[in-house]
mmCIF file with all atom_site columns, C-alpha atoms in Angstrom:
data_model
loop_
_atom_site.group_PDB
_atom_site.id
_atom_site.type_symbol
_atom_site.label_atom_id
_atom_site.label_alt_id
_atom_site.label_comp_id
_atom_site.label_asym_id
_atom_site.label_entity_id
_atom_site.label_seq_id
_atom_site.pdbx_PDB_ins_code
_atom_site.Cartn_x
_atom_site.Cartn_y
_atom_site.Cartn_z
_atom_site.occupancy
_atom_site.B_iso_or_equiv
_atom_site.pdbx_formal_charge
_atom_site.auth_seq_id
_atom_site.auth_comp_id
_atom_site.auth_asym_id
_atom_site.auth_atom_id
_atom_site.pdbx_PDB_model_num
ATOM 1   C CA . MET A 1 1   ? 19.821 -21.868 -50.944 1.00 49.00 ? 1   MET A CA 1
ATOM 2   C CA . SER A 1 2   ? 19.039 -18.233 -50.296 1.00 64.00 ? 2   SER A CA 1
ATOM 3   C CA . GLU A 1 3   ? 16.637 -16.800 -52.855 1.00 82.00 ? 3   GLU A CA 1
ATOM 4   C CA . PHE A 1 4   ? 17.618 -13.259 -51.896 1.00 96.00 ? 4   PHE A CA 1
ATOM 5   C CA . LEU A 1 5   ? 21.259 -13.020 -53.037 1.00 97.00 ? 5   LEU A CA 1
ATOM 6   C CA . LYS A 1 6   ? 23.569 -15.765 -54.225 1.00 97.00 ? 6   LYS A CA 1
ATOM 7   C CA . VAL A 1 7   ? 27.073 -15.285 -55.629 1.00 97.00 ? 7   VAL A CA 1
ATOM 8   C CA . GLN A 1 8   ? 28.318 -18.479 -57.223 1.00 96.00 ? 8   GLN A CA 1
ATOM 9   C CA . GLU A 1 9   ? 31.877 -19.405 -58.285 1.00 97.00 ? 9   GLU A CA 1
ATOM 10  C CA . LEU A 1 10  ? 32.613 -15.818 -59.273 1.00 97.00 ? 10  LEU A CA 1
ATOM 11  C CA . ASP A 1 11  ? 35.781 -14.938 -61.173 1.00 97.00 ? 11  ASP A CA 1
ATOM 12  C CA . VAL A 1 12  ? 36.439 -11.359 -62.322 1.00 97.00 ? 12  VAL A CA 1
ATOM 13  C CA . CYS A 1 13  ? 39.379 -10.185 -64.420 1.00 95.00 ? 13  CYS A CA 1
ATOM 14  C CA . TYR A 1 14  ? 40.886 -6.841  -65.371 1.00 91.00 ? 14  TYR A CA 1
ATOM 15  C CA . GLY A 1 15  ? 42.410 -7.703  -68.720 1.00 90.00 ? 15  GLY A CA 1
ATOM 16  C CA . LYS A 1 16  ? 44.467 -10.836 -68.106 1.00 89.00 ? 16  LYS A CA 1
ATOM 17  C CA . ALA A 1 17  ? 44.753 -10.243 -64.349 1.00 93.00 ? 17  ALA A CA 1
ATOM 18  C CA . LYS A 1 18  ? 42.262 -12.209 -62.266 1.00 94.00 ? 18  LYS A CA 1
ATOM 19  C CA . VAL A 1 19  ? 41.017 -10.079 -59.352 1.00 96.00 ? 19  VAL A CA 1
ATOM 20  C CA . LEU A 1 20  ? 38.297 -12.309 -57.852 1.00 97.00 ? 20  LEU A CA 1
ATOM 21  C CA . HIS A 1 21  ? 38.792 -16.060 -57.543 1.00 96.00 ? 21  HIS A CA 1
ATOM 22  C CA . ASN A 1 22  ? 35.877 -18.478 -57.159 1.00 95.00 ? 22  ASN A CA 1
ATOM 23  C CA . VAL A 1 23  ? 33.908 -16.239 -54.770 1.00 97.00 ? 23  VAL A CA 1
ATOM 24  C CA . ASN A 1 24  ? 30.785 -17.796 -53.245 1.00 96.00 ? 24  ASN A CA 1
ATOM 25  C CA . LEU A 1 25  ? 28.300 -16.048 -50.971 1.00 96.00 ? 25  LEU A CA 1
ATOM 26  C CA . GLU A 1 26  ? 24.686 -16.425 -49.889 1.00 95.00 ? 26  GLU A CA 1
ATOM 27  C CA . MET A 1 27  ? 22.807 -13.650 -48.129 1.00 95.00 ? 27  MET A CA 1
ATOM 28  C CA . GLU A 1 28  ? 19.432 -13.607 -46.443 1.00 94.00 ? 28  GLU A CA 1
ATOM 29  C CA . GLU A 1 29  ? 16.993 -10.741 -46.797 1.00 95.00 ? 29  GLU A CA 1
ATOM 30  C CA . GLY A 1 30  ? 17.352 -8.173  -44.015 1.00 94.00 ? 30  GLY A CA 1
ATOM 31  C CA . GLU A 1 31  ? 20.946 -9.149  -43.234 1.00 95.00 ? 31  GLU A CA 1
ATOM 32  C CA . PHE A 1 32  ? 23.638 -6.568  -42.466 1.00 95.00 ? 32  PHE A CA 1
ATOM 33  C CA . LEU A 1 33  ? 26.848 -7.997  -43.908 1.00 96.00 ? 33  LEU A CA 1
ATOM 34  C CA . PHE A 1 34  ? 30.289 -6.406  -43.702 1.00 96.00 ? 34  PHE A CA 1
ATOM 35  C CA . VAL A 1 35  ? 33.259 -7.221  -45.956 1.00 96.00 ? 35  VAL A CA 1
ATOM 36  C CA . VAL A 1 36  ? 36.741 -6.414  -44.651 1.00 93.00 ? 36  VAL A CA 1
ATOM 37  C CA . GLY A 1 37  ? 40.251 -6.896  -45.960 1.00 91.00 ? 37  GLY A CA 1
ATOM 38  C CA . ARG A 1 38  ? 43.417 -5.060  -46.869 1.00 89.00 ? 38  ARG A CA 1
ATOM 39  C CA . ASN A 1 39  ? 43.568 -2.569  -49.729 1.00 88.00 ? 39  ASN A CA 1
ATOM 40  C CA . GLY A 1 40  ? 43.656 -4.364  -53.055 1.00 89.00 ? 40  GLY A CA 1
ATOM 41  C CA . ALA A 1 41  ? 41.939 -7.480  -51.721 1.00 92.00 ? 41  ALA A CA 1
ATOM 42  C CA . GLY A 1 42  ? 39.092 -7.193  -54.263 1.00 95.00 ? 42  GLY A CA 1
ATOM 43  C CA . LYS A 1 43  ? 36.334 -5.747  -52.074 1.00 96.00 ? 43  LYS A CA 1
ATOM 44  C CA . THR A 1 44  ? 35.356 -2.901  -54.405 1.00 96.00 ? 44  THR A CA 1
ATOM 45  C CA . THR A 1 45  ? 35.474 -5.221  -57.413 1.00 97.00 ? 45  THR A CA 1
ATOM 46  C CA . PHE A 1 46  ? 33.115 -7.564  -55.569 1.00 98.00 ? 46  PHE A CA 1
ATOM 47  C CA . LEU A 1 47  ? 30.521 -4.829  -54.985 1.00 98.00 ? 47  LEU A CA 1
ATOM 48  C CA . LYS A 1 48  ? 30.807 -3.468  -58.534 1.00 97.00 ? 48  LYS A CA 1
ATOM 49  C CA . THR A 1 49  ? 30.246 -6.958  -59.940 1.00 98.00 ? 49  THR A CA 1
ATOM 50  C CA . ILE A 1 50  ? 27.089 -7.515  -57.895 1.00 98.00 ? 50  ILE A CA 1
ATOM 51  C CA . ALA A 1 51  ? 25.812 -4.123  -59.093 1.00 98.00 ? 51  ALA A CA 1
ATOM 52  C CA . GLY A 1 52  ? 26.573 -4.937  -62.738 1.00 97.00 ? 52  GLY A CA 1
ATOM 53  C CA . PHE A 1 53  ? 29.373 -2.441  -63.374 1.00 97.00 ? 53  PHE A CA 1
ATOM 54  C CA . LEU A 1 54  ? 31.820 -5.300  -63.925 1.00 97.00 ? 54  LEU A CA 1
ATOM 55  C CA . LYS A 1 55  ? 31.048 -8.590  -65.649 1.00 96.00 ? 55  LYS A CA 1
ATOM 56  C CA . PRO A 1 56  ? 32.412 -11.914 -64.383 1.00 97.00 ? 56  PRO A CA 1
ATOM 57  C CA . SER A 1 57  ? 34.644 -14.073 -66.539 1.00 96.00 ? 57  SER A CA 1
ATOM 58  C CA . ASN A 1 58  ? 33.121 -17.066 -64.790 1.00 96.00 ? 58  ASN A CA 1
ATOM 59  C CA . GLY A 1 59  ? 30.310 -17.698 -62.323 1.00 97.00 ? 59  GLY A CA 1
ATOM 60  C CA . SER A 1 60  ? 27.116 -15.801 -61.664 1.00 97.00 ? 60  SER A CA 1
ATOM 61  C CA . VAL A 1 61  ? 25.173 -13.479 -59.364 1.00 98.00 ? 61  VAL A CA 1
ATOM 62  C CA . TRP A 1 62  ? 21.517 -14.233 -58.556 1.00 97.00 ? 62  TRP A CA 1
ATOM 63  C CA . PHE A 1 63  ? 19.020 -11.852 -56.946 1.00 97.00 ? 63  PHE A CA 1
ATOM 64  C CA . ARG A 1 64  ? 15.618 -13.102 -55.839 1.00 96.00 ? 64  ARG A CA 1
ATOM 65  C CA . GLY A 1 65  ? 15.993 -16.171 -58.010 1.00 94.00 ? 65  GLY A CA 1
ATOM 66  C CA . ARG A 1 66  ? 16.971 -14.266 -61.172 1.00 96.00 ? 66  ARG A CA 1
ATOM 67  C CA . ARG A 1 67  ? 20.415 -14.255 -62.684 1.00 97.00 ? 67  ARG A CA 1
ATOM 68  C CA . ILE A 1 68  ? 21.585 -10.633 -62.807 1.00 97.00 ? 68  ILE A CA 1
ATOM 69  C CA . SER A 1 69  ? 25.285 -10.920 -63.659 1.00 96.00 ? 69  SER A CA 1
ATOM 70  C CA . ASP A 1 70  ? 24.564 -10.526 -67.378 1.00 95.00 ? 70  ASP A CA 1
ATOM 71  C CA . LEU A 1 71  ? 22.292 -7.500  -66.947 1.00 98.00 ? 71  LEU A CA 1
ATOM 72  C CA . PRO A 1 72  ? 23.291 -3.815  -67.305 1.00 97.00 ? 72  PRO A CA 1
ATOM 73  C CA . PRO A 1 73  ? 23.712 -1.876  -64.051 1.00 97.00 ? 73  PRO A CA 1
ATOM 74  C CA . GLU A 1 74  ? 20.674 0.353   -64.660 1.00 96.00 ? 74  GLU A CA 1
ATOM 75  C CA . THR A 1 75  ? 18.440 -2.737  -64.926 1.00 97.00 ? 75  THR A CA 1
ATOM 76  C CA . ILE A 1 76  ? 19.901 -4.167  -61.729 1.00 97.00 ? 76  ILE A CA 1
ATOM 77  C CA . ALA A 1 77  ? 19.352 -0.816  -59.966 1.00 97.00 ? 77  ALA A CA 1
ATOM 78  C CA . HIS A 1 78  ? 15.688 -0.785  -60.998 1.00 96.00 ? 78  HIS A CA 1
ATOM 79  C CA . MET A 1 79  ? 15.345 -4.334  -59.657 1.00 96.00 ? 79  MET A CA 1
ATOM 80  C CA . GLY A 1 80  ? 16.304 -2.955  -56.245 1.00 96.00 ? 80  GLY A CA 1
ATOM 81  C CA . VAL A 1 81  ? 20.092 -3.332  -55.983 1.00 98.00 ? 81  VAL A CA 1
ATOM 82  C CA . ARG A 1 82  ? 21.895 -0.002  -55.471 1.00 97.00 ? 82  ARG A CA 1
ATOM 83  C CA . ILE A 1 83  ? 25.535 0.871   -54.948 1.00 97.00 ? 83  ILE A CA 1
ATOM 84  C CA . VAL A 1 84  ? 27.149 3.832   -53.178 1.00 96.00 ? 84  VAL A CA 1
ATOM 85  C CA . PHE A 1 85  ? 30.686 4.203   -54.496 1.00 94.00 ? 85  PHE A CA 1
ATOM 86  C CA . GLN A 1 86  ? 33.703 4.977   -52.350 1.00 90.00 ? 86  GLN A CA 1
ATOM 87  C CA . GLU A 1 87  ? 34.593 8.180   -54.227 1.00 87.00 ? 87  GLU A CA 1
ATOM 88  C CA . LYS A 1 88  ? 31.667 10.204  -52.767 1.00 87.00 ? 88  LYS A CA 1
ATOM 89  C CA . ARG A 1 89  ? 30.977 11.879  -56.103 1.00 89.00 ? 89  ARG A CA 1
ATOM 90  C CA . VAL A 1 90  ? 27.870 14.020  -56.239 1.00 93.00 ? 90  VAL A CA 1
ATOM 91  C CA . PHE A 1 91  ? 26.735 16.292  -59.088 1.00 94.00 ? 91  PHE A CA 1
ATOM 92  C CA . SER A 1 92  ? 28.800 19.192  -57.774 1.00 93.00 ? 92  SER A CA 1
ATOM 93  C CA . GLU A 1 93  ? 27.360 21.926  -59.989 1.00 95.00 ? 93  GLU A CA 1
ATOM 94  C CA . LEU A 1 94  ? 23.762 21.000  -59.141 1.00 96.00 ? 94  LEU A CA 1
ATOM 95  C CA . THR A 1 95  ? 22.047 21.916  -55.900 1.00 97.00 ? 95  THR A CA 1
ATOM 96  C CA . VAL A 1 96  ? 21.333 19.357  -53.204 1.00 97.00 ? 96  VAL A CA 1
ATOM 97  C CA . ARG A 1 97  ? 17.672 19.536  -54.195 1.00 97.00 ? 97  ARG A CA 1
ATOM 98  C CA . GLU A 1 98  ? 18.509 18.875  -57.850 1.00 97.00 ? 98  GLU A CA 1
ATOM 99  C CA . ASN A 1 99  ? 20.698 15.909  -56.899 1.00 97.00 ? 99  ASN A CA 1
ATOM 100 C CA . ILE A 1 100 ? 17.754 14.378  -55.054 1.00 97.00 ? 100 ILE A CA 1
ATOM 101 C CA . VAL A 1 101 ? 15.177 15.167  -57.739 1.00 97.00 ? 101 VAL A CA 1
ATOM 102 C CA . MET A 1 102 ? 17.352 13.584  -60.441 1.00 95.00 ? 102 MET A CA 1
ATOM 103 C CA . ALA A 1 103 ? 17.333 10.306  -58.509 1.00 94.00 ? 103 ALA A CA 1
ATOM 104 C CA . ALA A 1 104 ? 13.576 10.627  -57.937 1.00 96.00 ? 104 ALA A CA 1
ATOM 105 C CA . TYR A 1 105 ? 12.893 10.913  -61.662 1.00 94.00 ? 105 TYR A CA 1
ATOM 106 C CA . SER A 1 106 ? 15.203 7.985   -62.417 1.00 91.00 ? 106 SER A CA 1
ATOM 107 C CA . PHE A 1 107 ? 13.263 5.721   -60.063 1.00 94.00 ? 107 PHE A CA 1
ATOM 108 C CA . ARG A 1 108 ? 9.817  7.244   -60.615 1.00 92.00 ? 108 ARG A CA 1
ATOM 109 C CA . GLU A 1 109 ? 9.353  8.520   -57.079 1.00 94.00 ? 109 GLU A CA 1
ATOM 110 C CA . ASP A 1 110 ? 7.529  11.739  -56.295 1.00 96.00 ? 110 ASP A CA 1
ATOM 111 C CA . PRO A 1 111 ? 10.232 14.452  -55.996 1.00 96.00 ? 111 PRO A CA 1
ATOM 112 C CA . GLN A 1 112 ? 8.887  15.892  -52.753 1.00 96.00 ? 112 GLN A CA 1
ATOM 113 C CA . GLN A 1 113 ? 8.611  12.426  -51.250 1.00 96.00 ? 113 GLN A CA 1
ATOM 114 C CA . ALA A 1 114 ? 12.221 11.805  -52.236 1.00 96.00 ? 114 ALA A CA 1
ATOM 115 C CA . ILE A 1 115 ? 13.339 15.075  -50.634 1.00 97.00 ? 115 ILE A CA 1
ATOM 116 C CA . ASP A 1 116 ? 11.443 14.220  -47.459 1.00 96.00 ? 116 ASP A CA 1
ATOM 117 C CA . LYS A 1 117 ? 13.120 10.806  -47.384 1.00 93.00 ? 117 LYS A CA 1
ATOM 118 C CA . VAL A 1 118 ? 16.599 12.339  -47.577 1.00 95.00 ? 118 VAL A CA 1
ATOM 119 C CA . LEU A 1 119 ? 15.721 14.977  -44.961 1.00 96.00 ? 119 LEU A CA 1
ATOM 120 C CA . ALA A 1 120 ? 14.558 12.206  -42.638 1.00 93.00 ? 120 ALA A CA 1
ATOM 121 C CA . ILE A 1 121 ? 18.059 10.733  -42.847 1.00 92.00 ? 121 ILE A CA 1
ATOM 122 C CA . TYR A 1 122 ? 19.834 14.041  -42.280 1.00 93.00 ? 122 TYR A CA 1
ATOM 123 C CA . PRO A 1 123 ? 17.529 16.941  -41.330 1.00 94.00 ? 123 PRO A CA 1
ATOM 124 C CA . LYS A 1 124 ? 20.311 19.540  -41.752 1.00 94.00 ? 124 LYS A CA 1
ATOM 125 C CA . PHE A 1 125 ? 19.971 19.107  -45.518 1.00 95.00 ? 125 PHE A CA 1
ATOM 126 C CA . GLY A 1 126 ? 16.928 21.343  -45.133 1.00 94.00 ? 126 GLY A CA 1
ATOM 127 C CA . GLU A 1 127 ? 19.379 24.238  -44.721 1.00 94.00 ? 127 GLU A CA 1
ATOM 128 C CA . PHE A 1 128 ? 21.367 23.256  -47.844 1.00 93.00 ? 128 PHE A CA 1
ATOM 129 C CA . LEU A 1 129 ? 18.725 22.251  -50.400 1.00 96.00 ? 129 LEU A CA 1
ATOM 130 C CA . ASP A 1 130 ? 19.469 25.191  -52.678 1.00 96.00 ? 130 ASP A CA 1
ATOM 131 C CA . LYS A 1 131 ? 23.247 25.153  -52.249 1.00 95.00 ? 131 LYS A CA 1
ATOM 132 C CA . LYS A 1 132 ? 25.511 23.442  -54.742 1.00 96.00 ? 132 LYS A CA 1
ATOM 133 C CA . ALA A 1 133 ? 26.324 19.893  -53.695 1.00 95.00 ? 133 ALA A CA 1
ATOM 134 C CA . GLY A 1 134 ? 29.996 20.592  -54.365 1.00 94.00 ? 134 GLY A CA 1
ATOM 135 C CA . SER A 1 135 ? 30.053 22.866  -51.315 1.00 95.00 ? 135 SER A CA 1
ATOM 136 C CA . LEU A 1 136 ? 29.129 20.029  -48.938 1.00 94.00 ? 136 LEU A CA 1
ATOM 137 C CA . SER A 1 137 ? 31.641 18.428  -46.600 1.00 93.00 ? 137 SER A CA 1
ATOM 138 C CA . GLY A 1 138 ? 32.809 14.880  -47.250 1.00 92.00 ? 138 GLY A CA 1
ATOM 139 C CA . GLY A 1 139 ? 30.445 13.512  -44.610 1.00 93.00 ? 139 GLY A CA 1
ATOM 140 C CA . GLN A 1 140 ? 27.492 15.446  -46.011 1.00 95.00 ? 140 GLN A CA 1
ATOM 141 C CA . ARG A 1 141 ? 28.247 14.196  -49.533 1.00 95.00 ? 141 ARG A CA 1
ATOM 142 C CA . GLN A 1 142 ? 28.311 10.641  -48.205 1.00 95.00 ? 142 GLN A CA 1
ATOM 143 C CA . LEU A 1 143 ? 24.934 11.118  -46.511 1.00 95.00 ? 143 LEU A CA 1
ATOM 144 C CA . LEU A 1 144 ? 23.494 12.654  -49.680 1.00 96.00 ? 144 LEU A CA 1
ATOM 145 C CA . LEU A 1 145 ? 24.659 9.665   -51.720 1.00 96.00 ? 145 LEU A CA 1
ATOM 146 C CA . ILE A 1 146 ? 23.171 7.216   -49.227 1.00 96.00 ? 146 ILE A CA 1
ATOM 147 C CA . GLY A 1 147 ? 19.931 9.199   -49.254 1.00 95.00 ? 147 GLY A CA 1
ATOM 148 C CA . ARG A 1 148 ? 19.819 9.163   -53.072 1.00 95.00 ? 148 ARG A CA 1
ATOM 149 C CA . ALA A 1 149 ? 20.429 5.401   -53.051 1.00 96.00 ? 149 ALA A CA 1
ATOM 150 C CA . LEU A 1 150 ? 17.379 4.893   -50.816 1.00 95.00 ? 150 LEU A CA 1
ATOM 151 C CA . ILE A 1 151 ? 15.036 6.581   -53.315 1.00 95.00 ? 151 ILE A CA 1
ATOM 152 C CA . GLY A 1 152 ? 12.724 4.133   -55.051 1.00 92.00 ? 152 GLY A CA 1
ATOM 153 C CA . GLU A 1 153 ? 12.648 1.594   -52.207 1.00 89.00 ? 153 GLU A CA 1
ATOM 154 C CA . PRO A 1 154 ? 15.771 -0.503  -52.860 1.00 95.00 ? 154 PRO A CA 1
ATOM 155 C CA . GLN A 1 155 ? 16.000 -3.976  -51.383 1.00 96.00 ? 155 GLN A CA 1
ATOM 156 C CA . LEU A 1 156 ? 19.789 -4.363  -51.290 1.00 98.00 ? 156 LEU A CA 1
ATOM 157 C CA . LEU A 1 157 ? 22.239 -1.527  -50.699 1.00 97.00 ? 157 LEU A CA 1
ATOM 158 C CA . LEU A 1 158 ? 25.958 -1.926  -51.425 1.00 98.00 ? 158 LEU A CA 1
ATOM 159 C CA . ILE A 1 159 ? 28.121 0.714   -49.738 1.00 97.00 ? 159 ILE A CA 1
ATOM 160 C CA . ASP A 1 160 ? 31.866 0.966   -50.346 1.00 96.00 ? 160 ASP A CA 1
ATOM 161 C CA . GLU A 1 161 ? 33.880 2.319   -47.400 1.00 94.00 ? 161 GLU A CA 1
ATOM 162 C CA . PRO A 1 162 ? 31.344 4.891   -46.181 1.00 95.00 ? 162 PRO A CA 1
ATOM 163 C CA . THR A 1 163 ? 33.590 6.316   -43.419 1.00 94.00 ? 163 THR A CA 1
ATOM 164 C CA . GLU A 1 164 ? 36.835 6.448   -45.401 1.00 92.00 ? 164 GLU A CA 1
ATOM 165 C CA . GLY A 1 165 ? 38.494 9.853   -45.132 1.00 89.00 ? 165 GLY A CA 1
ATOM 166 C CA . LEU A 1 166 ? 35.833 11.331  -42.841 1.00 91.00 ? 166 LEU A CA 1
ATOM 167 C CA . ALA A 1 167 ? 36.254 13.288  -39.617 1.00 91.00 ? 167 ALA A CA 1
ATOM 168 C CA . ALA A 1 168 ? 35.061 11.765  -36.345 1.00 93.00 ? 168 ALA A CA 1
ATOM 169 C CA . VAL A 1 169 ? 31.849 13.835  -36.264 1.00 93.00 ? 169 VAL A CA 1
ATOM 170 C CA . ALA A 1 170 ? 30.944 12.751  -39.802 1.00 93.00 ? 170 ALA A CA 1
ATOM 171 C CA . ILE A 1 171 ? 31.708 9.099   -39.009 1.00 94.00 ? 171 ILE A CA 1
ATOM 172 C CA . LYS A 1 172 ? 29.277 9.315   -36.102 1.00 93.00 ? 172 LYS A CA 1
ATOM 173 C CA . GLU A 1 173 ? 26.535 10.621  -38.421 1.00 94.00 ? 173 GLU A CA 1
ATOM 174 C CA . VAL A 1 174 ? 27.167 7.926   -41.033 1.00 93.00 ? 174 VAL A CA 1
ATOM 175 C CA . ARG A 1 175 ? 27.120 5.266   -38.330 1.00 93.00 ? 175 ARG A CA 1
ATOM 176 C CA . ARG A 1 176 ? 23.783 6.606   -37.060 1.00 94.00 ? 176 ARG A CA 1
ATOM 177 C CA . VAL A 1 177 ? 22.269 6.458   -40.540 1.00 94.00 ? 177 VAL A CA 1
ATOM 178 C CA . LEU A 1 178 ? 23.516 2.907   -41.117 1.00 93.00 ? 178 LEU A CA 1
ATOM 179 C CA . GLU A 1 179 ? 22.150 1.820   -37.760 1.00 92.00 ? 179 GLU A CA 1
ATOM 180 C CA . ASP A 1 180 ? 18.799 3.370   -38.602 1.00 91.00 ? 180 ASP A CA 1
ATOM 181 C CA . MET A 1 181 ? 18.638 1.405   -41.870 1.00 90.00 ? 181 MET A CA 1
ATOM 182 C CA . LYS A 1 182 ? 19.154 -1.909  -40.106 1.00 87.00 ? 182 LYS A CA 1
ATOM 183 C CA . GLY A 1 183 ? 16.120 -4.118  -40.611 1.00 85.00 ? 183 GLY A CA 1
ATOM 184 C CA . LYS A 1 184 ? 14.671 -1.801  -43.273 1.00 89.00 ? 184 LYS A CA 1
ATOM 185 C CA . VAL A 1 185 ? 16.972 -2.734  -46.162 1.00 95.00 ? 185 VAL A CA 1
ATOM 186 C CA . SER A 1 186 ? 19.595 -5.438  -46.662 1.00 97.00 ? 186 SER A CA 1
ATOM 187 C CA . LEU A 1 187 ? 23.151 -4.113  -46.678 1.00 97.00 ? 187 LEU A CA 1
ATOM 188 C CA . ILE A 1 188 ? 26.595 -5.200  -47.799 1.00 97.00 ? 188 ILE A CA 1
ATOM 189 C CA . VAL A 1 189 ? 29.146 -2.702  -46.526 1.00 97.00 ? 189 VAL A CA 1
ATOM 190 C CA . VAL A 1 190 ? 32.884 -2.629  -47.169 1.00 96.00 ? 190 VAL A CA 1
ATOM 191 C CA . GLU A 1 191 ? 34.444 -1.045  -44.100 1.00 93.00 ? 191 GLU A CA 1
ATOM 192 C CA . GLN A 1 192 ? 37.890 -0.890  -42.500 1.00 89.00 ? 192 GLN A CA 1
ATOM 193 C CA . ARG A 1 193 ? 36.950 0.451   -39.068 1.00 89.00 ? 193 ARG A CA 1
ATOM 194 C CA . ILE A 1 194 ? 36.733 -2.694  -36.965 1.00 87.00 ? 194 ILE A CA 1
ATOM 195 C CA . PRO A 1 195 ? 34.988 -1.048  -33.940 1.00 87.00 ? 195 PRO A CA 1
ATOM 196 C CA . LEU A 1 196 ? 32.124 0.017   -36.234 1.00 89.00 ? 196 LEU A CA 1
ATOM 197 C CA . VAL A 1 197 ? 31.972 -3.464  -37.771 1.00 89.00 ? 197 VAL A CA 1
ATOM 198 C CA . LEU A 1 198 ? 31.829 -5.103  -34.342 1.00 88.00 ? 198 LEU A CA 1
ATOM 199 C CA . GLU A 1 199 ? 28.942 -2.859  -33.304 1.00 89.00 ? 199 GLU A CA 1
ATOM 200 C CA . MET A 1 200 ? 26.791 -3.372  -36.370 1.00 91.00 ? 200 MET A CA 1
ATOM 201 C CA . ALA A 1 201 ? 27.505 -6.575  -38.310 1.00 91.00 ? 201 ALA A CA 1
ATOM 202 C CA . ASP A 1 202 ? 25.132 -9.523  -38.421 1.00 92.00 ? 202 ASP A CA 1
ATOM 203 C CA . ARG A 1 203 ? 27.881 -11.363 -40.287 1.00 93.00 ? 203 ARG A CA 1
ATOM 204 C CA . LEU A 1 204 ? 31.353 -10.554 -41.529 1.00 93.00 ? 204 LEU A CA 1
ATOM 205 C CA . CYS A 1 205 ? 33.317 -11.832 -44.516 1.00 93.00 ? 205 CYS A CA 1
ATOM 206 C CA . VAL A 1 206 ? 37.062 -11.452 -44.873 1.00 93.00 ? 206 VAL A CA 1
ATOM 207 C CA . MET A 1 207 ? 38.443 -10.980 -48.374 1.00 94.00 ? 207 MET A CA 1
ATOM 208 C CA . LYS A 1 208 ? 42.084 -11.741 -49.080 1.00 93.00 ? 208 LYS A CA 1
ATOM 209 C CA . GLU A 1 209 ? 43.776 -11.732 -52.476 1.00 93.00 ? 209 GLU A CA 1
ATOM 210 C CA . GLY A 1 210 ? 40.443 -11.890 -54.285 1.00 94.00 ? 210 GLY A CA 1
ATOM 211 C CA . LYS A 1 211 ? 38.968 -14.720 -52.233 1.00 94.00 ? 211 LYS A CA 1
ATOM 212 C CA . LEU A 1 212 ? 36.396 -14.775 -49.439 1.00 91.00 ? 212 LEU A CA 1
ATOM 213 C CA . CYS A 1 213 ? 38.578 -16.716 -47.041 1.00 86.00 ? 213 CYS A CA 1
ATOM 214 C CA . LEU A 1 214 ? 36.700 -16.431 -43.743 1.00 86.00 ? 214 LEU A CA 1
ATOM 215 C CA . GLU A 1 215 ? 33.173 -15.822 -42.461 1.00 89.00 ? 215 GLU A CA 1
ATOM 216 C CA . MET A 1 216 ? 32.166 -14.950 -38.914 1.00 86.00 ? 216 MET A CA 1
ATOM 217 C CA . ALA A 1 217 ? 28.731 -14.785 -37.357 1.00 86.00 ? 217 ALA A CA 1
ATOM 218 C CA . ARG A 1 218 ? 27.999 -11.953 -34.942 1.00 83.00 ? 218 ARG A CA 1
ATOM 219 C CA . GLU A 1 219 ? 28.646 -14.056 -31.841 1.00 81.00 ? 219 GLU A CA 1
ATOM 220 C CA . GLU A 1 220 ? 32.226 -14.748 -33.033 1.00 84.00 ? 220 GLU A CA 1
ATOM 221 C CA . LEU A 1 221 ? 33.234 -11.192 -33.778 1.00 81.00 ? 221 LEU A CA 1
ATOM 222 C CA . LEU A 1 222 ? 34.102 -9.845  -30.335 1.00 78.00 ? 222 LEU A CA 1
ATOM 223 C CA . ALA A 1 223 ? 36.108 -12.928 -29.475 1.00 78.00 ? 223 ALA A CA 1
ATOM 224 C CA . ARG A 1 224 ? 38.228 -12.475 -32.622 1.00 81.00 ? 224 ARG A CA 1
ATOM 225 C CA . LYS A 1 225 ? 38.659 -8.698  -32.553 1.00 77.00 ? 225 LYS A CA 1
ATOM 226 C CA . ASP A 1 226 ? 42.470 -8.797  -32.415 1.00 78.00 ? 226 ASP A CA 1
ATOM 227 C CA . GLU A 1 227 ? 42.580 -11.205 -35.366 1.00 78.00 ? 227 GLU A CA 1
ATOM 228 C CA . LEU A 1 228 ? 40.380 -8.850  -37.392 1.00 78.00 ? 228 LEU A CA 1
ATOM 229 C CA . GLU A 1 229 ? 42.571 -5.851  -36.635 1.00 77.00 ? 229 GLU A CA 1
ATOM 230 C CA . LYS A 1 230 ? 45.581 -7.761  -38.001 1.00 77.00 ? 230 LYS A CA 1
ATOM 231 C CA . ILE A 1 231 ? 43.673 -8.810  -41.132 1.00 74.00 ? 231 ILE A CA 1
ATOM 232 C CA . VAL A 1 232 ? 42.708 -5.222  -41.968 1.00 75.00 ? 232 VAL A CA 1
ATOM 233 C CA . GLY A 1 233 ? 46.160 -3.981  -41.088 1.00 67.00 ? 233 GLY A CA 1
#
């Protein structure tokens, strides 16, 4: 059994509607795992449950040997599990600098060290530090959110559709940042762009109707590219 992350017999409901059905997953430290599936398959619910924003009706989530599925999301975040939501919401009325410093205080990291960390991901932020974050492009907001999530040395990063709605240039930047994180932090990424998945995944899980119905190791992915394109739709 993996002591890093284990999801066991997970059911999640919205009211009376069951969204996740008996989901099981084990993940090794350092792994880069992608989750794909059609819209409404339960991918976002899966990430939110690992991060503590949703509570399972049955089953459990374990991180480094500790059950975390009953803990509040802020406790899970301080244990090293961070989530970057799909909506790309920054604190629009605060500057880029203030967005970074807020995260630094939350995770007790030196503010200048936190700023340097985000600039290392995307050096152009040096030109925007004192501009309101609401003025950033969609790609820049996504990079800012990823940078904020890396403050405080997380061990597991959950990222929900990082390239959704972005222009080609921004997708290239996000891909570069993800590639640079490989081997430095464990990642679970929900992503619909199969070419990006094929380039980067150590392992892929397919979610369908709230179930993880298929897993593929890296060596299988290229051989099953057409099948994956049909699954994502």
